CSV table of C-alpha atoms in Angstrom, one decimal:
chain,number,residue,atom,x,y,z
A,1,UNK,CA,24.7,-19.2,3.9
A,2,UNK,CA,22.6,-21.3,2.1
A,3,UNK,CA,20.4,-19.9,-0.7
A,4,UNK,CA,16.8,-20.1,-0.1
A,5,UNK,CA,14.7,-23.4,-0.6
A,6,UNK,CA,12.6,-22.7,-4.2
A,7,UNK,CA,8.4,-23.2,-3.2
A,8,UNK,CA,6.8,-26.3,-3.4
A,9,UNK,CA,5.8,-27.1,-7.5
A,10,UNK,CA,2.3,-27.0,-8.4
A,11,UNK,CA,2.8,-30.1,-9.8
A,12,UNK,CA,4.2,-31.9,-7.1
A,13,UNK,CA,2.4,-35.1,-5.9
A,14,UNK,CA,-0.3,-34.7,-3.1
A,15,UNK,CA,-1.7,-38.3,-2.0
A,16,UNK,CA,-5.4,-37.7,-2.5
A,17,UNK,CA,-8.3,-39.4,-0.2
A,18,UNK,CA,-8.1,-42.4,0.8
A,19,UNK,CA,-9.9,-45.0,-0.7
A,20,UNK,CA,-13.3,-45.7,1.6
A,21,UNK,CA,-13.1,-49.5,0.7
A,22,UNK,CA,-9.5,-50.0,1.5
A,23,UNK,CA,-10.1,-48.8,4.4
A,24,UNK,CA,-13.1,-50.5,4.8
A,25,UNK,CA,-11.0,-53.9,3.8
A,26,UNK,CA,-7.8,-53.1,6.7
A,27,UNK,CA,-10.8,-53.2,9.1
A,28,UNK,CA,-12.3,-56.5,8.1
A,29,UNK,CA,-9.1,-58.0,7.6
A,30,UNK,CA,-8.8,-57.4,11.7
A,31,UNK,CA,-12.1,-58.4,12.6
A,32,UNK,CA,-11.4,-61.8,10.3
A,33,UNK,CA,-8.8,-62.0,13.4
A,34,UNK,CA,-10.7,-61.4,15.8
A,35,UNK,CA,-14.6,-61.0,16.2
A,36,UNK,CA,-16.1,-61.9,12.9
A,37,UNK,CA,-13.1,-64.7,11.4
A,38,UNK,CA,-15.7,-66.2,8.3
A,39,UNK,CA,-17.3,-62.6,7.5
A,40,UNK,CA,-14.0,-60.7,7.8
A,41,UNK,CA,-11.7,-62.2,6.2
A,42,UNK,CA,-14.9,-62.7,3.1
A,43,UNK,CA,-15.7,-58.8,3.1
A,44,UNK,CA,-11.7,-58.3,4.2
A,45,UNK,CA,-10.8,-59.9,0.1
A,46,UNK,CA,-13.9,-58.6,-1.8
A,47,UNK,CA,-13.4,-55.0,-0.6
A,48,UNK,CA,-9.7,-55.3,-1.2
A,49,UNK,CA,-9.7,-56.6,-4.8
A,50,UNK,CA,-12.8,-53.8,-5.8
A,51,UNK,CA,-9.9,-51.0,-3.4
A,52,UNK,CA,-7.3,-52.0,-6.0
A,53,UNK,CA,-9.4,-52.2,-9.1
A,54,UNK,CA,-10.3,-48.4,-8.3
A,55,UNK,CA,-7.1,-46.9,-6.9
A,56,UNK,CA,-5.9,-48.4,-10.6
A,57,UNK,CA,-8.1,-46.4,-12.3
A,58,UNK,CA,-7.7,-43.0,-10.3
A,59,UNK,CA,-4.5,-42.8,-11.2
A,60,UNK,CA,-3.1,-41.4,-8.4
A,61,UNK,CA,-6.4,-39.3,-7.3
A,62,UNK,CA,-7.0,-41.4,-4.3
A,63,UNK,CA,-4.6,-42.9,-1.7
A,64,UNK,CA,-4.3,-46.3,0.3
A,65,UNK,CA,-2.4,-48.5,-1.8
A,66,UNK,CA,-1.4,-50.2,1.2
A,67,UNK,CA,-4.1,-50.5,3.4
A,68,UNK,CA,-6.1,-52.5,1.0
A,69,UNK,CA,-3.6,-54.5,0.3
A,70,UNK,CA,-3.3,-55.1,4.1
A,71,UNK,CA,-6.5,-56.0,4.1
A,72,UNK,CA,-6.3,-58.6,1.1
A,73,UNK,CA,-3.2,-60.6,3.4
A,74,UNK,CA,-5.5,-60.7,6.4
A,75,UNK,CA,-8.9,-62.0,4.9
A,76,UNK,CA,-6.5,-64.3,2.8
A,77,UNK,CA,-4.3,-65.5,5.7
A,78,UNK,CA,-7.3,-66.2,8.1
A,79,UNK,CA,-9.4,-67.5,6.0
A,80,UNK,CA,-6.4,-69.9,4.8
A,81,UNK,CA,-5.8,-70.9,8.7
A,82,UNK,CA,-9.5,-71.5,9.4
A,83,UNK,CA,-9.6,-74.1,6.3
A,84,UNK,CA,-6.4,-75.8,7.9
A,85,UNK,CA,-7.9,-75.6,11.2
A,86,UNK,CA,-11.1,-77.1,9.9
A,87,UNK,CA,-9.6,-79.3,8.0
A,88,UNK,CA,-7.1,-80.6,10.7
A,89,UNK,CA,-9.8,-81.3,13.0
A,90,UNK,CA,-11.9,-83.8,10.4
A,91,UNK,CA,-8.3,-85.7,9.4
A,92,UNK,CA,-8.1,-86.1,13.3
A,93,UNK,CA,-11.6,-87.6,13.7
A,94,UNK,CA,-11.6,-89.7,10.9
A,95,UNK,CA,-8.4,-91.0,11.4
A,96,UNK,CA,-8.4,-91.3,15.4
A,97,UNK,CA,-11.4,-93.4,14.6
A,98,UNK,CA,-9.7,-95.3,12.0
A,99,UNK,CA,-6.6,-95.8,14.2
A,100,UNK,CA,-8.7,-97.2,17.1
A,101,UNK,CA,-10.7,-99.3,14.9
A,102,UNK,CA,-7.9,-100.8,13.3
A,103,UNK,CA,-6.2,-101.4,16.7
A,104,UNK,CA,-9.1,-102.5,18.6
């Protein structure tokens, strides 16, 4: 027969409440990929950085660092992809016009 488990210690780390800006960063990052490409990405980046700073100062009293990080990643990726698409179309527009000029 096994000995009963001891009661949980009072010093056991329990996650605190989730940081609201971390949740907002994730939601804005998702919106940056769907409904609000530019605004959602910018909001995700700003709120993600602010949330991570607040979480670092909270020293474990709040949770949500993973949410803030995911929001940051989604925000940066959506803005980078948008910038790459704009650069591609600008090069296509002006590069294509240059090719047409030189071939005629």
